[in-house]
Amino acid sequence: MEIATAQERERALKDEANRDPLTGLLNRRGLQAAMASLRAEEMPLAVCLFDLDDLKKVNDRRGHETGDRMIRAFADLLRRHTREQDIQCRYGGDEFMVVLKRLNDAEIALKKGTDICRAFQSYLTAEQLPASCSGGVALCGANEKPSAALIERADQALYRAKRENKGDCCLWQEP
């Protein structure tokens, strides 16, 4: 009985170490473990990276409690707008990532990212928060291995969206 209890406690601690305490989503450590355990049948995939634009402005004007509420609302929105088998992660303070498994259609991936940005804009408008959400999408083929370069491509697409049309989503394209 003691061994089973100790093993259960160890599993709980590992899960806790891989999760963001504010949102319950995976943190970077959890994302790395999830990406490392991807199987061939889960490929191809799309990586969507999102940034909550102007979170600092919300924190400064409305307080960190409001900013935290905004972060939790986005995490909840990600859960509702993605499948259970997809990977959802709080990548950094105001950045989130979704890995959409078994998806190799650029138009569908971009539409999913755009839909998430727009759905969050509806929340922000209803809450009268001076912010937006921008996104970047990059695809990983069936014969590729997900890597830091894939995340970097999604990040490049995200920053293109922020530059060209803040509050929208862009697909990474070969320069």
Phi, psi and omega in degrees: 000318181296322179296315179298319178295317179295320179294319179296317178297320178297316177299318180296319179293320178297316179297317179298323180290339182260004184240147174282125184293333182284321187251338186081356177285167173300148170263188181300319179298315178295322177298314180301318179295318180294319179293321180293334183264007178299140180255159183304323182288348177270355180267160352289176181210167176236140176251125177246123179248128183240147177233131175276096183297136174068027175299321178301319178298318178297313179300317182292320185273325187244352179099157183292333177298318177294318177299318178296321177298320179296318178297314179295322179297320179293319178300317178297319178298318178300318179298319182288330186261004177231168181276157180301325182283348177286162181257123177246136187215141166270105190281330180197193183310304181238018179245140181230153178226143172233132174252113181267107183283154178053051180219121180227020180255113184301319181296318180293317180297315179295320178297318179298313178298317179296317179299320179295314179300316181291320179297321179290327177298323176299317177299312182299319179296314180299324180273357181056048179258132183279068184211176175208182179226126176248154182220156175225141185234137174223145182257150177233117183292167183299331183260005178265163172253131175302137185213177175298328179296325178296315178295322178297322177295318178296322179294319177298318178295321178300312182290333172294318178298317181296323180287314190270327184200072182310134181095007180238185182233141179235151176263136177293136177229145178303129180293000000 
